[in-house]
CSV table of C-alpha atoms in Angstrom, one decimal:
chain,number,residue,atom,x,y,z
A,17,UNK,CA,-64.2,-69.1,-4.8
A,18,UNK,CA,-65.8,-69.7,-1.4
A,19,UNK,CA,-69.5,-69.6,-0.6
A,20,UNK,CA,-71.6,-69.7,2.8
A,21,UNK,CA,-72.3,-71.1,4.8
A,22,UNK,CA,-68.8,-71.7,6.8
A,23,UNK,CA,-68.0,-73.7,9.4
A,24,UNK,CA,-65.3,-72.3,11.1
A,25,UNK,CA,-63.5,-73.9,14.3
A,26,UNK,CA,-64.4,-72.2,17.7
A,27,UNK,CA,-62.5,-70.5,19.3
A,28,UNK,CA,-60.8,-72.4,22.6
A,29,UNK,CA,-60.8,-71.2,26.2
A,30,UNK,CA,-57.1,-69.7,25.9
A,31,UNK,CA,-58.1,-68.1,23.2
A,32,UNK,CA,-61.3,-66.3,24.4
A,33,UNK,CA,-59.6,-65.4,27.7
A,34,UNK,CA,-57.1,-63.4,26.0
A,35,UNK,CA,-59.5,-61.7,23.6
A,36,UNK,CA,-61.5,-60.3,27.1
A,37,UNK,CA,-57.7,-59.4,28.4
A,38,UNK,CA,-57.2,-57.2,25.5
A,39,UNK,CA,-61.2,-55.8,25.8
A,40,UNK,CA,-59.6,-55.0,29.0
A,41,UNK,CA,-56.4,-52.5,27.7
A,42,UNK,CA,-58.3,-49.5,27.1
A,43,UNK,CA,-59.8,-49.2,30.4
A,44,UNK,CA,-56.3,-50.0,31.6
A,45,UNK,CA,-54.9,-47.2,29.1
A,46,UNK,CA,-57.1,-44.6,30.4
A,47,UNK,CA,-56.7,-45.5,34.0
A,48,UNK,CA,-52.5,-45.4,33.8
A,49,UNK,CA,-53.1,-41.7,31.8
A,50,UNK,CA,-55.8,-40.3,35.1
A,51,UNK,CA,-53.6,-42.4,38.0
A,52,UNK,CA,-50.6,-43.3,37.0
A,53,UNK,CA,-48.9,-46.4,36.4
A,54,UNK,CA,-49.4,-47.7,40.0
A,55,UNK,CA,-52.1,-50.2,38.4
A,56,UNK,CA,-49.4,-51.8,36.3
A,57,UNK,CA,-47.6,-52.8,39.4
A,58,UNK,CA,-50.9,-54.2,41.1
A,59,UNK,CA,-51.8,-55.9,37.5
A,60,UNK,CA,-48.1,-57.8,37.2
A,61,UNK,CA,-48.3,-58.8,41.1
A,62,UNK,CA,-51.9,-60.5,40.8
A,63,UNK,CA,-50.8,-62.0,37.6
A,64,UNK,CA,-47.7,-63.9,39.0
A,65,UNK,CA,-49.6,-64.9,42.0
A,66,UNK,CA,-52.3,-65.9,40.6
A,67,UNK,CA,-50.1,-68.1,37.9
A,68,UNK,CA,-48.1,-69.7,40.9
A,69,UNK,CA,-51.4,-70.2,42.9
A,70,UNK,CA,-52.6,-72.2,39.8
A,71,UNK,CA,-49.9,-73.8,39.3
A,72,UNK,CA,-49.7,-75.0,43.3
A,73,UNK,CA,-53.3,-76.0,43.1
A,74,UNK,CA,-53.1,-78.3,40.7
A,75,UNK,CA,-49.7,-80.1,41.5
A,76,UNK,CA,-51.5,-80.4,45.4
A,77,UNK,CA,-54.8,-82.0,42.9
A,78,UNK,CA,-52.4,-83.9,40.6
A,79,UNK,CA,-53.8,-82.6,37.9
A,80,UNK,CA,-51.6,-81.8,34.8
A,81,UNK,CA,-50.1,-78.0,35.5
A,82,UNK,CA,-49.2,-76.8,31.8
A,83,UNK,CA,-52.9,-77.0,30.2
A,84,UNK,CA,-54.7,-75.3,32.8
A,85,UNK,CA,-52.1,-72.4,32.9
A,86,UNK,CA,-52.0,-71.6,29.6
A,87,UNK,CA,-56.0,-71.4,29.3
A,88,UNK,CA,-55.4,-67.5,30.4
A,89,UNK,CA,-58.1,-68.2,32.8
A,90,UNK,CA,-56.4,-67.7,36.4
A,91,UNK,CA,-54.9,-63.9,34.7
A,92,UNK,CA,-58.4,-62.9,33.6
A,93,UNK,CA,-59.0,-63.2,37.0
A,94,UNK,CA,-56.0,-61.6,38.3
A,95,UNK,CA,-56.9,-58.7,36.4
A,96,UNK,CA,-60.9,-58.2,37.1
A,97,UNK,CA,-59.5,-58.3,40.4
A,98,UNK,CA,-56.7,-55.9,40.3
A,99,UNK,CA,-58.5,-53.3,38.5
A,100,UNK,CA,-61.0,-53.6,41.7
A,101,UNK,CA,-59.2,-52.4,44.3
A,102,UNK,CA,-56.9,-49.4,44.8
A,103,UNK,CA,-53.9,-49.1,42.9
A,104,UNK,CA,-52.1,-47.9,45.7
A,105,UNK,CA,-52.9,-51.2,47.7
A,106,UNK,CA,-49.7,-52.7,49.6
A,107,UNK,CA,-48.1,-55.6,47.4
A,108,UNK,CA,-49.3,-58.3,50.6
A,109,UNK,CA,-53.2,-57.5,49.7
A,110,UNK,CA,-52.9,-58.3,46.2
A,111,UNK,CA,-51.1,-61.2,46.9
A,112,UNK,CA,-53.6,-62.1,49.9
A,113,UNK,CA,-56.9,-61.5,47.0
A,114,UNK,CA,-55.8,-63.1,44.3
A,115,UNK,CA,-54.5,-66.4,46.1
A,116,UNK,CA,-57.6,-66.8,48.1
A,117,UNK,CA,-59.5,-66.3,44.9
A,118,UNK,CA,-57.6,-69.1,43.0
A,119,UNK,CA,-57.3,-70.9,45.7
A,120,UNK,CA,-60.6,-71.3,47.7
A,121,UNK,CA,-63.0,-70.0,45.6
A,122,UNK,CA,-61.9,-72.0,42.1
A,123,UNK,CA,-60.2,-74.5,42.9
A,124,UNK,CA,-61.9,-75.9,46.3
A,125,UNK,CA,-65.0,-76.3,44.4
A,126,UNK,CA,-63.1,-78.5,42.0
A,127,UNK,CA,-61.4,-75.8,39.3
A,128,UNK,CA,-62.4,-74.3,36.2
A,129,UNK,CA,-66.1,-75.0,35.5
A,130,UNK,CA,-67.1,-76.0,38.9
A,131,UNK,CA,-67.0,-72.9,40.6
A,132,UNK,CA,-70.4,-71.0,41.8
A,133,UNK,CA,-68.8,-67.7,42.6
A,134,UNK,CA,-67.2,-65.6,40.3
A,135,UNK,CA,-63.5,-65.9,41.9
A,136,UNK,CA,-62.5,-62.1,41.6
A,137,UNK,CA,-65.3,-61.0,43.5
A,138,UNK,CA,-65.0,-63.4,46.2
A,139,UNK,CA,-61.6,-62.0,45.9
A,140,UNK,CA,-62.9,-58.8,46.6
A,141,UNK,CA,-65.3,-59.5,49.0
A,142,UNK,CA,-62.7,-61.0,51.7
A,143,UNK,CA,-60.1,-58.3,51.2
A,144,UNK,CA,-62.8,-55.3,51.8
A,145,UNK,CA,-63.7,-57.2,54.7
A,146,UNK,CA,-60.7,-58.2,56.4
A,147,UNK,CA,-58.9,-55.1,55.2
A,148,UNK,CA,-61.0,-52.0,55.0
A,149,UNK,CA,-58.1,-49.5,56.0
A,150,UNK,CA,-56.1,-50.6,53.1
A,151,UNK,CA,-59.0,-50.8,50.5
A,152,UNK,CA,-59.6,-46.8,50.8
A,153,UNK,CA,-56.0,-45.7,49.6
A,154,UNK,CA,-57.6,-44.7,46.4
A,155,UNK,CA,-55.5,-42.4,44.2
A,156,UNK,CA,-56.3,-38.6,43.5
A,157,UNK,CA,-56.4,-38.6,39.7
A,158,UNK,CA,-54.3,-35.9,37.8
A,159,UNK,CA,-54.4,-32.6,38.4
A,160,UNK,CA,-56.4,-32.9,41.5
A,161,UNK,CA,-53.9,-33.7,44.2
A,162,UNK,CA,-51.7,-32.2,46.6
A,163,UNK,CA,-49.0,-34.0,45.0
A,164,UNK,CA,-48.0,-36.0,42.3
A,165,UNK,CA,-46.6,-39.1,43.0
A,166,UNK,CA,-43.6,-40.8,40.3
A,167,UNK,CA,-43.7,-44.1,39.5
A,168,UNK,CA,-40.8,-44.8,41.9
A,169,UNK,CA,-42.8,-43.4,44.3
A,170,UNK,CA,-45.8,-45.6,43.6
A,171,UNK,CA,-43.7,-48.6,43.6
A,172,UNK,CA,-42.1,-47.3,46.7
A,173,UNK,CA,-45.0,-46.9,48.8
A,174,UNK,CA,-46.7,-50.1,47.9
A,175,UNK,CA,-43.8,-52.6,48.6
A,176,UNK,CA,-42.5,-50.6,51.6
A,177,UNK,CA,-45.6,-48.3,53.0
A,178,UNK,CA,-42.9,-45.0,52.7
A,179,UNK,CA,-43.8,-41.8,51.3
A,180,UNK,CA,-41.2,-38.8,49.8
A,181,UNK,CA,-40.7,-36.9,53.0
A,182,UNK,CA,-43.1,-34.1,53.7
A,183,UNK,CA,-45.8,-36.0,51.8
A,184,UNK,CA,-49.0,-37.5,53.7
A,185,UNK,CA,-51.6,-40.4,52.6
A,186,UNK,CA,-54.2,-37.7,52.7
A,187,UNK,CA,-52.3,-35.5,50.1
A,188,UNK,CA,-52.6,-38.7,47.4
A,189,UNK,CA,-55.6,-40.4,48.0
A,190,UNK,CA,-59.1,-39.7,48.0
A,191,UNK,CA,-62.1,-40.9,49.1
A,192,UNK,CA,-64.3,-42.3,45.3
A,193,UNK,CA,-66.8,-40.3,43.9
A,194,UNK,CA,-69.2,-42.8,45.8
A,195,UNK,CA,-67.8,-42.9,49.3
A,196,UNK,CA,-67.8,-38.9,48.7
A,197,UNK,CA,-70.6,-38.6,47.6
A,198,UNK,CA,-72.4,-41.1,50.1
A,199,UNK,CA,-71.2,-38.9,53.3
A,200,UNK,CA,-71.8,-35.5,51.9
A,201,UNK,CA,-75.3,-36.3,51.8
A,202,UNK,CA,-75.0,-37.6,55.1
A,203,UNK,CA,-74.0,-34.2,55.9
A,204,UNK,CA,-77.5,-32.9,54.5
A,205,UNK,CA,-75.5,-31.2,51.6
A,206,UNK,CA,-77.8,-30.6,48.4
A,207,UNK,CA,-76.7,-32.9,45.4
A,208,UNK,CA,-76.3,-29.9,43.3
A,209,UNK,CA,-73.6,-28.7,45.5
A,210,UNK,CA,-72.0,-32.0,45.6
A,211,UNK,CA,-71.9,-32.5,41.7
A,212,UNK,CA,-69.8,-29.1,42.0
A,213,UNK,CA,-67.0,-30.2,44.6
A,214,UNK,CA,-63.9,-30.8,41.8
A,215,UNK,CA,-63.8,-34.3,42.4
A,216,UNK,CA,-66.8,-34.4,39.7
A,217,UNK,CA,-66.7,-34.0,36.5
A,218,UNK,CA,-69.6,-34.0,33.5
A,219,UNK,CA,-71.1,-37.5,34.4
A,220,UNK,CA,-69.5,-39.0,37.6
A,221,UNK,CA,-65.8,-38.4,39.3
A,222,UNK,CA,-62.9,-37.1,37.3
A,223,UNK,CA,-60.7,-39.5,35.9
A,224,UNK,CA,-62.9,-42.2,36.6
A,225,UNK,CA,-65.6,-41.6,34.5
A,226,UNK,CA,-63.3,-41.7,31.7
A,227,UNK,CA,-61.9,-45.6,32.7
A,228,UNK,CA,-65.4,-46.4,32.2
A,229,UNK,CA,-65.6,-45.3,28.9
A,230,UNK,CA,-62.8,-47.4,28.5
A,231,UNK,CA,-64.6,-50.6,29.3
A,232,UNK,CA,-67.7,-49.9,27.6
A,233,UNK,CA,-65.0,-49.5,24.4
A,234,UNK,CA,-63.7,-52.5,25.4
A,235,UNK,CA,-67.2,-54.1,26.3
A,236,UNK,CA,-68.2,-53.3,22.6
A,237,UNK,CA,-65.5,-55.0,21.2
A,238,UNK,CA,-66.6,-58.3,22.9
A,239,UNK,CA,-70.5,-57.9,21.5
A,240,UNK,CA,-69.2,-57.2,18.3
A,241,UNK,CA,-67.1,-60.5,18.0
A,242,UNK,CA,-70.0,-62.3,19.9
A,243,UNK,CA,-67.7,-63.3,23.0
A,244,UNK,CA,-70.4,-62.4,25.5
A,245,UNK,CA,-74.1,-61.8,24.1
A,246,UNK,CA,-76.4,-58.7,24.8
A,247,UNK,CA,-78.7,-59.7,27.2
A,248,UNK,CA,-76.4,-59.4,30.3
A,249,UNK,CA,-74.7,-55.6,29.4
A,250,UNK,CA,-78.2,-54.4,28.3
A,251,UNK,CA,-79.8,-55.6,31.6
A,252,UNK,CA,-77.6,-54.7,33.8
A,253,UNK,CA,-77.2,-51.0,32.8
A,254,UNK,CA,-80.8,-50.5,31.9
A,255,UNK,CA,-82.1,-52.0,36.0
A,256,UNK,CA,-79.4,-49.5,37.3
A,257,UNK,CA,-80.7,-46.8,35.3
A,258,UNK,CA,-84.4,-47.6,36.0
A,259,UNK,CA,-83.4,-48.2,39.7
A,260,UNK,CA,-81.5,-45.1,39.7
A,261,UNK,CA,-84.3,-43.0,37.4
A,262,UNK,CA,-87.2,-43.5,39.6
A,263,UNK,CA,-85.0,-42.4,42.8
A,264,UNK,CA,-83.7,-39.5,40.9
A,265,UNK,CA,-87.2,-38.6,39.7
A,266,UNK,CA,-88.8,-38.7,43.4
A,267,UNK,CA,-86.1,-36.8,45.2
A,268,UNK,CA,-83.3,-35.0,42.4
A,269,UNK,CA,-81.8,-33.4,45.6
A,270,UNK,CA,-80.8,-36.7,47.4
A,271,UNK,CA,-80.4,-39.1,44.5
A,272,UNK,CA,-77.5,-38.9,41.9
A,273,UNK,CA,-78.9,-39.2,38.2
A,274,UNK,CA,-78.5,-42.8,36.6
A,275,UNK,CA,-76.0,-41.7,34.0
A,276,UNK,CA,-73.6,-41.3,37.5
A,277,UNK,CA,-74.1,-44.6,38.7
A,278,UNK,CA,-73.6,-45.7,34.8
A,279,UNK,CA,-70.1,-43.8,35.1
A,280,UNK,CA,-69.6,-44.5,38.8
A,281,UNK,CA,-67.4,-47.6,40.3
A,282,UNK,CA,-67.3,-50.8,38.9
A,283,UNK,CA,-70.5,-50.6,36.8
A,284,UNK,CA,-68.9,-51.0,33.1
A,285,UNK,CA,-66.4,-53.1,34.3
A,286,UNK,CA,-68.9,-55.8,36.1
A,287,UNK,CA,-71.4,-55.4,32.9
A,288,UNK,CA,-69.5,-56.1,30.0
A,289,UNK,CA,-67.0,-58.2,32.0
A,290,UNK,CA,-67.2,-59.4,35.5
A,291,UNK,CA,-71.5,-60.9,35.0
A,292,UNK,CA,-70.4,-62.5,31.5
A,293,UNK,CA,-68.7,-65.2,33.3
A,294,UNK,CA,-70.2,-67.8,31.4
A,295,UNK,CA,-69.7,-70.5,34.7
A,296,UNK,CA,-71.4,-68.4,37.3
A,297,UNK,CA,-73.9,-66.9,35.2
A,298,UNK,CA,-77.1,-68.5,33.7
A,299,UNK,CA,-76.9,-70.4,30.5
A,300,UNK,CA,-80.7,-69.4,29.2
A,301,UNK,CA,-81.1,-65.5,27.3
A,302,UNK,CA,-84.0,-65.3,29.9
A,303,UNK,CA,-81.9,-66.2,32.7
A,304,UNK,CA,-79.2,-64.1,31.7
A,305,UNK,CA,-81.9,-60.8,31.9
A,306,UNK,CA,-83.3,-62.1,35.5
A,307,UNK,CA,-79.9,-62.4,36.3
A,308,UNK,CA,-78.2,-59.2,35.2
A,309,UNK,CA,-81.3,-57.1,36.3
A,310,UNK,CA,-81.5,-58.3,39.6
A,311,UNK,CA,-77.7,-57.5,39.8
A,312,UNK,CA,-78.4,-54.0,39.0
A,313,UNK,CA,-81.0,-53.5,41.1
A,314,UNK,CA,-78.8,-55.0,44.0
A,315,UNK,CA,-75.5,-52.8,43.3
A,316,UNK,CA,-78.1,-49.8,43.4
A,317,UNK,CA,-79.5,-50.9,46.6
A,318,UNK,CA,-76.6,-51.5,48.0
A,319,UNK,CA,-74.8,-48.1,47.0
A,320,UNK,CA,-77.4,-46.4,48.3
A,321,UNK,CA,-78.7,-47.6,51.3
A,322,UNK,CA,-75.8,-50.1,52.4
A,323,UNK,CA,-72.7,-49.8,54.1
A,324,UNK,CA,-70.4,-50.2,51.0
A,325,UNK,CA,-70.1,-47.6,48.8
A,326,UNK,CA,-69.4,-49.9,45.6
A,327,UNK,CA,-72.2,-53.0,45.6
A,328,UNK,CA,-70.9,-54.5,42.6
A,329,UNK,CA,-69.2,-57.4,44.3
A,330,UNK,CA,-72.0,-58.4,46.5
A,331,UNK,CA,-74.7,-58.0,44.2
A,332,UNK,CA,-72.4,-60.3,41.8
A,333,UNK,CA,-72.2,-63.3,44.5
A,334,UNK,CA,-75.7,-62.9,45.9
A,335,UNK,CA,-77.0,-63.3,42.3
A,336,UNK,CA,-74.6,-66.0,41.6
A,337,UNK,CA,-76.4,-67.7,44.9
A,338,UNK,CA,-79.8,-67.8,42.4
A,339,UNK,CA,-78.0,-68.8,39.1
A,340,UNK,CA,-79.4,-72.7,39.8
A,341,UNK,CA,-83.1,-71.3,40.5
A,342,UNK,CA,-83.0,-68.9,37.9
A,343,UNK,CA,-81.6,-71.8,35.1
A,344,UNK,CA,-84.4,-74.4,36.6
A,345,UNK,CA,-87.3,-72.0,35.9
A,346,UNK,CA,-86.0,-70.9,32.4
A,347,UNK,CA,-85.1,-74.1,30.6
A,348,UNK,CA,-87.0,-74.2,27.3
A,349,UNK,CA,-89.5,-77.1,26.9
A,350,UNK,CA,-87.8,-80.2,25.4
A,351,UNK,CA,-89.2,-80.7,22.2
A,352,UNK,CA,-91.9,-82.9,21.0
A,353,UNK,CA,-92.4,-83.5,25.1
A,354,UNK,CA,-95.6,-83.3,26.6
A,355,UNK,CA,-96.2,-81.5,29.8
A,356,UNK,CA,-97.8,-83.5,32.8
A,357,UNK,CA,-100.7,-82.4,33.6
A,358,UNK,CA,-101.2,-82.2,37.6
């Protein structure tokens, strides 16, 4: 018979990377069942890229090729950033995101470890910059559209741009629950008659709302196995819904409630999974709040009153920019040290 305490043998990198790849399928699951399967075909693509983009980089570094690619951590990134754009992107912009994010943003500054910007955002960043056209060909989820699109027509139309004859862009795609919801009150329309447009459902857009339930499932899964810790999730979420409260609370008509910006873009996603990067986050639980409620406030901010409709990203890198402040000013006192007294 066995007693505690244990000591049991951590888990590796490879390891851990494939346990947040599989907190990852439900999210994935829902989004195939409100989408279709056109997000399997933008996963595999930024998979294979981004294997052969490790690969490359590391033969040009002559560093050995097999270790590195099997640590799962290039496909974690393929998928944080496939599962940020549209599903309906052309095959050359996944390519173009996920390469630059291997590429430049990990392995420029030296590879895994070394990098101060979480490489699917910078991902993500560059292609909503350099490609905004192509970033808005968001799928109409189930039920809602014109037209339903097969998956030989998804995979049609995104390594050849064709459509079924007869069938327009505009007849697919739709502008996010966001992007809508950002212009209509540019149009003076009340929020109550917005939340009624059928691209809504009970807390944020149809379809989508339901993806993030996914990845707060999924998100749960990694507290409960201690992969990421609490303070990040718990941060995060709470500064977008005090953010979002006090807006709400000032002006109901003009400011969405914070349960829609809980439900709303990339929020679940970029708490439980995209912030958690433990190499461009802080390593202190103090640093971690700072971090993850300044993020929050940020992707509210930005949403809001910026010119994107999703801040995630940006909020994600401009907090990465403080993650060396932010872990000089929350260090715990070495012990048995004395302060210097100015």
């Amino acid at each position: 018979m066995l007693f505690a305490p244990f000591i049991s043998k951590p888990d590796n990198v490879s390891q851990i990377m494939l346990r947040v790849m599989l907190a990852l399928i439900p999210g994935i699951a829902l989004y195939v069942w409100y989408f279709g399967p056109a997000i399997l075909i933008s996963l595999t693509l930024a998979s294979v890229t981004a294997l052969a983009t490790e690969a490359a980089m590391l033969k040009l570094r002559d560093r050995p090729v097999a270790p590195f690619v099997k640590d799962n951590t290039a496909l974690l990134t393929a998928w944080l950033l496939a599962l940020s754009i549209p599903s309906l992107a052309p095959w050359w912009l996944v390519v173009v995101g996920t390469a630059f994010a291997i590429s430049v943003s990990k392995h420029l500054y030296g590879g895994l470890g070394n990098n101060p910007f979480n490489p699917a955002m910078i991902g993500y960043a560059v292609l909503i910059i350099s490609f905004p056209v192509q970033m808005t060909h968001w799928l109409t989820p189930h039920g809602l559209g014109q037209v339903e699109l097969t998956f030989l027509d998804q995979l049609n139309f995104i390594f050849s741009g064709a459509l079924p004859p007869g069938v327009t862009l505009d007849a697919i795609t739709m502008a996010t629950p966001l992007d809508t919801l950002k212009t209509q009150l540019h149009l003076d329309r009340p929020m109550q008659d917005i939340m009624g447009m059928p691209i809504y459902g009970r807390l944020a857009g149809q379809g989508s709302e339901m993806v993030a339930w996914g990845f707060m499932l999924g998100g749960a899964y990694l507290l409960a196995t201690r992969i990421i810790s609490w303070h990040i999730p718990v941060f995060y979420l709470g500064s977008i819904f005090a953010t979002a409260g006090i807006f709400h609370l000032i002006d109901p008509a003009h400011y969405a409630t914070p349960l829609f910006h809980w439900f709303s873009g990339a929020a679940m996603i970029g708490a439980f999974f995209i912030l958690t990067d433990p190499v461009t986050g802080p390593t202190t639980p103090r640093g971690k709040m700072i971090f993850a409620a300044g993020a929050g406030f940020l992707t509210y901010i930005i949403r809001v009153f910026g010119g994107f409709p999703d801040g995630m990203a940006f909020a994600t890198l401009l907090m990465n920019i403080c993650v060396p402040l932010i872990d000089a000013y929350t260090q715990p006192k070495v012990f048995g040290r004395k302060e210097k007294k100015a």
